[in-house]
Amino acid sequence: MNLKHIRASVALAAAALIPALLSSCDGDLDRPPLDIPSTTMEANTTILDFKKSYWQSDRNYALMVTPPTTSGRVILGGRVIASDSTGNIYKTVYLQDATSAVAIAVDTTKLYLRFKEGEEMFIDVTGLYAGKYNGLFQIGLREAYGSGYETSQMPGSMFYDKTHLNGLPRPEEIDTIATTLARIKEWGRNQDSIARYVGQLVRLDNVAFEGGGSLTWSDFGTSSNRSLIDGRGNSITVRNSAYATFAQMTMPAGTGSVVAILSYYGTDWQLLMRSQTDAFGFSGDPADIPGAKPAVYTLSSTMPAPGTRFIMVNPDGKVAIPISASYSYGYLYVEDPVATGTNTVTAKETCEMTFVKGNSDATRAITDSYGRYVAMDDVDAHRSFQLYDNPVDGCYWKVEPAAGGWTLTNTLRSGFVVRWADQYSNFAPSTTASQPLPLIYVRADN
């Protein structure tokens, strides 16, 4: 038999064996078993309690994480809500539990290959550092900054050693907080709220991108800020990396919904998009972009219900300007409104205040446009108001229609009423009856 016939015989024999081999090891040819991670590690503190323990108002600092006992550990747990899958979030994993969320800074890339959105993760943070990097609270290592320190990235190997995953990713378990730009603005007023909400995944509806339909997410070759706005004139910065996979895509036009990480930079909030698909439901019509339109108010002759938004106007028509967000006390000065017809007035949203339920049906509390409770000063000569994050006795008012205006009486502290003070050009606490009463204009769309 020649060599050609030998090769043919061998080939035929091998072909005859293939069906038998396939049938005998059919189970071996199924998909390989999934490598599902598991761990017995459990969290022993919440993310919010952890953040509160290491929270300071400084923009840059680093504190070593130390357990309450020498033999203890500090372990956080939750689900991954964002990492670096599109490159817009850089060298960071965001971990969320039922109480809050936190950024974990890691000096490595392609974190998303292991730490997928919805993955349950536990991390032993003992010996690491917690603090801020230019206003953003995060976990990492200490790095020199000026004469002090900031909290910067830990090596990738250290992060991998300290983390344990459990089960398959379950993105449906991620908690997304539905909120508004106005509420986010209020959260930025006090450190407790910043600590609670920084790092969280939030959803904003009926919003628009300035430049949507024409601007790309980022300018070519450089990371860029874009603005997200609502129909009441509120806005927030959206920070986009030039290295994001969607950087050169055009932002959607019109109005829609956005899901993003609520981050912080310097002294203010900013949003970080995980992906361009987290902007959805947009109308596509640039004409639908909301503008900062002035609100319309109508003179009220009945007591406003709780939740009613209103402005105070002096008898000459000037509108009260609430105290600046950066102050805890001050004066209710005025500005000129724009008349729109009989018994109506338009004003900037910053002039808006709200009646909320008081301690009885006969009283109301008043909050300003930042959600702070307004209270009168006890001292007549001060002519000023205080602002509180929570209602106190002095925040409750009796609200009654009166001839030529309304009486706003502080019923639980001093008995002072709010009246227009000509000599001070502002609304002031007063015990005298000679000064004119303010007019209360109620927001017409309530």
Coordinates of C-alpha atoms in Angstrom, one line a residue:
M1 CA 0.0 0.0 0.0
N2 CA 1.4 3.3 -1.0
L3 CA 1.7 6.4 1.3
K4 CA -1.3 8.0 -0.3
H5 CA -3.5 5.0 0.6
I6 CA -2.1 4.8 4.1
R7 CA -3.1 8.5 4.7
A8 CA -6.5 7.9 3.4
S9 CA -7.1 4.9 5.6
V10 CA -5.9 6.8 8.7
A11 CA -8.3 9.7 7.9
L12 CA -11.2 7.4 7.4
A13 CA -10.5 5.7 10.8
A14 CA -10.2 9.0 12.5
A15 CA -13.5 10.2 11.0
A16 CA -15.2 7.0 12.2
L17 CA -14.1 7.7 15.7
I18 CA -15.4 11.3 15.9
P19 CA -19.1 10.4 16.5
A20 CA -18.2 8.0 19.3
L21 CA -15.9 10.5 20.9
L22 CA -18.6 13.2 20.7
S23 CA -21.3 11.0 22.1
S24 CA -19.1 9.8 25.0
C25 CA -18.1 13.2 26.1
D26 CA -21.2 15.3 25.1
G27 CA -21.4 16.7 28.7
D28 CA -17.9 17.9 28.5
L29 CA -18.7 20.1 25.5
D30 CA -21.4 22.1 27.3
R31 CA -20.7 25.6 28.5
P32 CA -18.0 25.6 31.2
P33 CA -19.3 26.0 34.7
L34 CA -19.7 29.7 35.8
D35 CA -17.1 30.9 38.3
I36 CA -19.5 32.5 40.7
P37 CA -17.7 34.5 43.4
S38 CA -18.7 34.0 47.0
T39 CA -17.6 35.2 50.4
T40 CA -18.6 34.9 54.1
M41 CA -17.5 38.5 54.8
E42 CA -20.2 40.8 56.1
A43 CA -20.3 44.5 56.6
N44 CA -20.1 45.7 60.2
T45 CA -21.0 49.3 59.7
T46 CA -23.1 51.2 57.1
I47 CA -21.6 53.5 54.5
L48 CA -23.5 56.5 56.0
D49 CA -22.2 55.9 59.5
F50 CA -18.7 55.4 58.1
K51 CA -18.9 58.7 56.2
K52 CA -20.2 60.5 59.3
S53 CA -17.3 59.1 61.4
Y54 CA -14.7 60.5 59.0
W55 CA -16.5 63.6 57.6
Q56 CA -15.0 67.0 57.8
S57 CA -16.0 70.2 56.0
D58 CA -12.4 70.7 54.7
R59 CA -12.0 70.4 50.9
N60 CA -8.8 68.2 51.3
Y61 CA -7.9 65.9 54.2
A62 CA -7.1 62.2 54.9
L63 CA -7.9 60.3 58.1
M64 CA -6.7 56.7 58.7
V65 CA -9.5 54.2 59.1
T66 CA -9.1 52.6 62.5
P67 CA -11.4 50.0 64.1
P68 CA -13.0 50.6 67.5
T69 CA -10.9 47.8 69.0
T70 CA -7.3 46.7 68.3
S71 CA -8.5 43.3 67.1
G72 CA -11.4 44.6 65.0
R73 CA -11.9 45.5 61.4
V74 CA -14.0 48.1 59.5
I75 CA -15.9 46.4 56.7
L76 CA -18.2 48.0 54.2
G77 CA -20.6 46.2 51.9
G78 CA -23.1 46.9 49.2
R79 CA -23.4 46.9 45.4
V80 CA -21.3 48.4 42.8
I81 CA -23.2 51.2 41.1
A82 CA -20.5 52.6 38.8
S83 CA -16.9 52.1 37.7
D84 CA -14.9 52.8 34.6
S85 CA -16.7 50.9 31.9
T86 CA -17.0 53.8 29.5
G87 CA -14.0 55.8 30.7
N88 CA -16.1 58.7 31.9
I89 CA -15.5 57.7 35.5
Y90 CA -11.8 57.3 36.0
K91 CA -10.0 54.9 38.4
T92 CA -13.0 54.8 40.8
V93 CA -15.5 52.3 42.0
Y94 CA -18.8 53.6 43.6
L95 CA -20.2 51.3 46.3
Q96 CA -23.8 51.7 47.6
D97 CA -25.7 50.2 50.5
A98 CA -29.2 51.0 51.9
T99 CA -28.0 54.1 53.6
S100 CA -25.6 55.9 51.2
A101 CA -22.8 55.5 48.7
V102 CA -19.1 56.1 48.6
A103 CA -16.3 56.6 46.0
I104 CA -13.3 54.3 46.2
A105 CA -10.2 55.6 44.4
V106 CA -8.0 53.0 42.8
D107 CA -4.8 53.5 40.7
T108 CA -5.7 51.1 38.0
T109 CA -7.9 50.8 34.9
K110 CA -10.4 48.3 33.5
L111 CA -12.0 47.9 36.9
Y112 CA -15.3 47.1 35.3
L113 CA -14.0 43.8 34.1
R114 CA -14.3 42.5 37.7
F115 CA -16.4 45.1 39.5
K116 CA -19.6 45.1 37.4
E117 CA -22.7 47.2 38.1
G118 CA -24.9 45.4 40.5
E119 CA -22.1 43.2 41.9
E120 CA -22.3 42.7 45.6
M121 CA -18.9 43.7 47.1
F122 CA -17.4 43.9 50.5
I123 CA -14.2 45.8 51.4
D124 CA -12.0 45.8 54.5
V125 CA -11.1 49.5 54.8
T126 CA -9.0 49.1 57.9
G127 CA -5.7 50.9 57.5
L128 CA -6.9 52.8 54.4
Y129 CA -7.7 56.5 54.5
A130 CA -11.0 58.3 54.3
G131 CA -11.3 62.0 53.4
K132 CA -11.6 64.4 50.5
Y133 CA -10.0 65.1 47.2
N134 CA -11.0 68.7 46.3
G135 CA -14.3 68.4 48.0
L136 CA -15.1 64.8 47.0
F137 CA -15.3 62.3 49.9
Q138 CA -13.6 59.0 49.0
I139 CA -11.6 56.1 50.3
G140 CA -8.0 55.5 49.3
L141 CA -4.6 56.4 50.6
R142 CA -3.1 59.6 52.0
E143 CA -1.2 61.9 49.7
A144 CA 0.6 65.2 50.5
Y145 CA -1.3 68.3 49.5
G146 CA 0.1 71.7 50.4
S147 CA 0.9 71.7 54.1
G148 CA -1.6 68.9 54.7
Y149 CA -3.0 65.8 53.0
E150 CA -5.7 64.7 50.6
T151 CA -7.2 61.3 50.0
S152 CA -6.0 59.9 46.8
Q153 CA -5.8 56.5 45.0
M154 CA -4.7 53.2 46.5
P155 CA -2.7 50.7 44.3
G156 CA -4.8 48.3 42.3
S157 CA -3.2 45.3 44.0
M158 CA -4.2 46.6 47.5
F159 CA -7.8 47.2 46.3
Y160 CA -8.0 43.6 44.9
D161 CA -6.6 42.2 48.1
K162 CA -9.1 44.0 50.3
T163 CA -12.3 43.3 48.3
H164 CA -14.5 40.3 48.1
L165 CA -17.4 39.7 45.7
N166 CA -20.5 37.7 46.3
G167 CA -22.7 36.2 43.6
L168 CA -23.6 37.4 40.1
P169 CA -24.3 41.0 39.3
R170 CA -27.9 42.1 40.1
P171 CA -28.2 45.6 38.7
E172 CA -31.9 45.6 39.5
E173 CA -30.9 45.8 43.2
I174 CA -29.3 49.2 42.7
D175 CA -31.2 52.0 44.4
T176 CA -31.6 55.1 42.2
I177 CA -32.9 58.2 44.0
A178 CA -35.5 60.1 42.1
T179 CA -34.9 63.8 42.8
T180 CA -34.9 67.3 41.3
L181 CA -32.3 69.9 40.7
A182 CA -34.0 72.2 43.3
R183 CA -33.7 69.5 45.9
I184 CA -30.0 68.8 45.1
K185 CA -29.4 72.5 45.6
E186 CA -31.0 72.2 49.0
W187 CA -28.9 69.2 49.9
G188 CA -25.8 71.3 49.2
R189 CA -26.7 73.7 52.0
N190 CA -25.5 71.6 54.9
Q191 CA -22.8 69.1 55.5
D192 CA -25.1 66.3 56.7
S193 CA -27.0 66.2 53.5
I194 CA -23.8 66.4 51.4
A195 CA -22.4 63.4 53.3
R196 CA -25.6 61.4 52.8
Y197 CA -26.1 62.1 49.1
V198 CA -22.6 62.5 47.6
G199 CA -21.7 59.4 45.5
Q200 CA -25.4 58.3 45.1
L201 CA -27.0 57.4 41.9
V202 CA -29.8 59.9 41.1
R203 CA -32.5 60.2 38.5
L204 CA -33.7 63.5 37.2
D205 CA -36.8 63.8 35.0
N206 CA -38.0 66.6 32.7
V207 CA -34.5 68.0 32.3
A208 CA -32.5 69.2 29.3
F209 CA -28.9 69.6 28.2
E210 CA -27.9 73.1 27.2
G211 CA -26.6 72.7 23.7
G212 CA -28.4 69.4 23.3
G213 CA -28.7 68.4 19.7
S214 CA -25.6 70.4 18.7
L215 CA -22.8 70.0 21.3
T216 CA -20.9 66.8 21.9
W217 CA -20.6 65.5 25.4
S218 CA -17.0 66.8 25.5
D219 CA -14.9 69.1 23.4
F220 CA -12.3 67.2 21.3
G221 CA -9.2 66.4 23.3
T222 CA -10.2 68.0 26.5
S223 CA -12.6 67.2 29.3
S224 CA -15.6 69.5 29.4
N225 CA -18.4 70.8 31.6
R226 CA -21.9 70.8 30.3
S227 CA -25.1 72.0 32.0
L228 CA -28.3 70.2 32.8
I229 CA -31.3 72.5 33.4
D230 CA -34.9 72.3 34.4
G231 CA -37.9 74.5 33.6
R232 CA -37.5 76.5 36.8
G233 CA -34.1 77.9 36.1
N234 CA -32.1 75.4 38.2
S235 CA -28.9 73.9 36.7
I236 CA -26.1 71.5 37.6
T237 CA -22.7 70.8 36.0
V238 CA -22.3 67.6 34.0
R239 CA -18.6 66.7 33.9
N240 CA -17.5 64.7 30.9
S241 CA -14.1 63.1 30.1
A242 CA -12.4 63.5 26.8
Y243 CA -11.6 59.8 27.1
A244 CA -15.1 58.6 27.5
T245 CA -16.3 56.3 24.7
F246 CA -19.2 58.7 24.1
A247 CA -17.2 61.9 24.3
Q248 CA -17.7 62.8 20.6
M249 CA -21.3 61.8 20.5
T250 CA -23.9 64.6 20.4
M251 CA -25.9 65.2 23.6
P252 CA -29.6 64.6 23.1
A253 CA -31.9 67.5 22.3
G254 CA -35.2 68.4 24.1
T255 CA -36.3 67.1 27.5
G256 CA -35.9 63.7 29.1
S257 CA -34.5 61.8 32.0
V258 CA -31.0 61.4 33.3
V259 CA -29.4 58.9 35.7
A260 CA -26.0 59.8 37.0
I261 CA -23.6 59.7 39.9
L262 CA -24.1 62.8 42.1
S263 CA -20.5 63.8 42.7
Y264 CA -18.8 66.9 44.2
Y265 CA -16.0 69.1 43.0
G266 CA -14.6 72.1 44.9
T267 CA -17.6 73.7 46.6
D268 CA -20.5 72.4 44.4
W269 CA -22.3 69.4 43.0
Q270 CA -21.6 67.9 39.7
L271 CA -23.0 64.9 37.8
L272 CA -21.0 62.0 36.3
M273 CA -22.6 60.0 33.5
R274 CA -21.9 56.3 33.6
S275 CA -22.9 56.0 29.9
Q276 CA -24.7 58.0 27.2
T277 CA -27.5 55.5 27.6
D278 CA -28.2 56.9 31.0
A279 CA -29.8 59.9 29.2
F280 CA -33.1 58.6 27.8
G281 CA -36.6 59.5 26.8
F282 CA -35.5 62.8 25.2
S283 CA -38.0 64.4 22.9
G284 CA -35.3 65.3 20.3
D285 CA -36.8 68.7 19.7
P286 CA -34.5 71.6 20.8
A287 CA -37.6 73.8 21.1
D288 CA -38.6 71.7 24.1
I289 CA -35.6 72.9 26.2
P290 CA -37.0 74.6 29.3
G291 CA -36.0 78.1 30.0
A292 CA -35.7 80.0 33.3
K293 CA -39.2 81.5 32.9
P294 CA -40.4 83.7 35.7
A295 CA -43.2 82.2 37.8
V296 CA -46.6 83.9 37.9
Y297 CA -48.3 84.7 41.2
T298 CA -51.8 85.8 42.0
L299 CA -52.9 87.9 45.0
S300 CA -54.5 85.5 47.6
S301 CA -57.5 86.3 49.7
T302 CA -57.7 83.0 51.5
M303 CA -55.2 81.2 53.7
P304 CA -52.8 79.1 51.5
A305 CA -52.7 75.4 52.1
P306 CA -49.5 73.7 53.3
G307 CA -47.1 73.3 50.4
T308 CA -48.3 76.5 48.7
R309 CA -45.4 78.5 47.2
F310 CA -45.7 82.3 47.6
I311 CA -43.9 85.6 47.6
M312 CA -44.2 88.6 49.9
V313 CA -44.8 92.0 48.2
N314 CA -44.7 95.4 49.9
P315 CA -47.6 97.8 49.3
D316 CA -45.6 99.6 46.6
G317 CA -45.1 96.3 44.7
K318 CA -41.5 95.3 45.6
V319 CA -40.8 91.6 46.1
A320 CA -39.0 90.1 49.1
I321 CA -35.6 88.6 48.3
P322 CA -34.9 85.7 50.7
I323 CA -31.6 85.5 52.5
S324 CA -28.6 84.2 50.5
A325 CA -27.8 80.5 50.7
S326 CA -24.5 81.3 52.3
Y327 CA -26.0 83.0 55.4
S328 CA -27.9 81.6 58.4
Y329 CA -29.5 85.0 59.2
G330 CA -30.2 88.3 57.5
Y331 CA -32.8 90.7 56.1
L332 CA -35.6 90.2 53.6
Y333 CA -34.7 92.9 51.1
V334 CA -36.8 93.6 48.0
E335 CA -36.5 93.9 44.3
D336 CA -38.8 95.2 41.5
P337 CA -41.1 92.5 40.1
V338 CA -42.6 92.5 36.6
A339 CA -46.3 93.2 36.4
T340 CA -48.3 90.9 34.1
G341 CA -51.9 92.1 34.7
T342 CA -54.4 92.9 37.4
N343 CA -53.6 91.3 40.7
T344 CA -50.7 89.2 39.2
V345 CA -46.9 89.6 39.5
T346 CA -44.0 87.6 38.2
A347 CA -40.8 87.1 40.1
K348 CA -37.6 85.2 40.1
E349 CA -37.6 81.7 41.6
T350 CA -35.2 82.8 44.2
C351 CA -38.0 85.0 45.6
E352 CA -40.1 82.0 46.3
M353 CA -41.0 80.7 49.8
T354 CA -43.3 77.9 50.9
F355 CA -46.0 77.5 53.6
V356 CA -45.7 74.1 55.3
K357 CA -47.8 72.5 58.1
G358 CA -47.1 74.0 61.5
N359 CA -47.7 72.4 64.9
S360 CA -51.5 72.9 64.6
D361 CA -54.1 73.6 61.9
A362 CA -54.0 77.3 62.9
T363 CA -50.3 77.7 62.2
R364 CA -47.9 77.4 59.3
A365 CA -44.2 77.3 59.0
I366 CA -42.4 79.1 56.3
T367 CA -39.4 77.8 54.4
D368 CA -37.3 79.8 51.9
S369 CA -36.3 78.7 48.4
Y370 CA -33.5 76.6 49.9
G371 CA -35.8 74.7 52.3
R372 CA -34.7 76.5 55.4
Y373 CA -37.2 77.4 58.1
V374 CA -37.6 81.1 58.6
A375 CA -37.8 82.5 62.2
M376 CA -38.0 85.9 63.7
D377 CA -35.4 87.4 65.8
D378 CA -36.5 88.1 69.4
V379 CA -34.9 91.6 69.4
D380 CA -37.0 94.3 67.8
A381 CA -34.0 96.4 66.9
H382 CA -32.3 93.7 64.9
R383 CA -35.0 93.7 62.1
S384 CA -33.6 90.3 60.9
F385 CA -34.6 86.7 60.5
Q386 CA -32.9 83.5 61.4
L387 CA -32.8 80.3 59.3
Y388 CA -32.8 76.7 60.6
D389 CA -32.4 73.3 59.0
N390 CA -35.1 71.9 61.2
P391 CA -38.3 73.5 62.6
V392 CA -38.0 75.1 66.0
D393 CA -40.5 77.0 68.1
G394 CA -39.7 80.3 66.4
C395 CA -40.3 78.9 63.0
Y396 CA -44.1 78.6 63.5
W397 CA -46.4 81.4 62.3
K398 CA -50.1 82.3 62.5
V399 CA -51.2 83.3 59.0
E400 CA -54.3 85.5 58.7
P401 CA -55.8 87.7 56.0
A402 CA -56.1 91.3 57.2
A403 CA -57.2 94.6 55.7
G404 CA -54.6 95.7 53.1
G405 CA -52.5 92.5 53.5
W406 CA -51.7 89.5 55.7
T407 CA -50.5 89.1 59.2
L408 CA -47.7 86.6 59.8
T409 CA -47.4 86.3 63.5
N410 CA -44.7 84.3 65.3
T411 CA -46.9 82.6 67.8
L412 CA -44.5 80.5 69.8
R413 CA -41.6 82.8 70.6
S414 CA -42.0 86.5 70.6
G415 CA -45.4 87.5 69.1
F416 CA -43.7 89.7 66.6
V417 CA -45.4 90.1 63.2
V418 CA -43.9 90.6 59.7
R419 CA -44.4 94.1 58.4
W420 CA -42.9 96.3 55.7
A421 CA -40.3 98.6 57.2
D422 CA -40.0 101.6 55.1
Q423 CA -37.0 103.0 57.0
Y424 CA -35.1 99.7 56.5
S425 CA -36.4 98.9 52.9
N426 CA -37.1 95.4 53.9
F427 CA -39.6 93.1 55.6
A428 CA -38.9 93.1 59.3
P429 CA -40.1 91.6 62.6
S430 CA -42.1 94.2 64.4
T431 CA -44.3 94.8 67.4
T432 CA -45.7 98.1 66.1
A433 CA -49.0 98.4 64.2
S434 CA -48.1 101.5 62.2
Q435 CA -46.1 99.8 59.5
P436 CA -47.9 98.4 56.4
L437 CA -48.7 94.7 56.1
P438 CA -47.2 92.7 53.2
L439 CA -49.3 91.3 50.4
I440 CA -49.0 87.6 49.8
Y441 CA -49.0 86.5 46.2
V442 CA -49.5 82.7 45.7
R443 CA -47.9 80.9 42.8
A444 CA -50.6 80.6 40.2
D445 CA -49.8 77.0 39.2
N446 CA -50.4 75.6 42.6

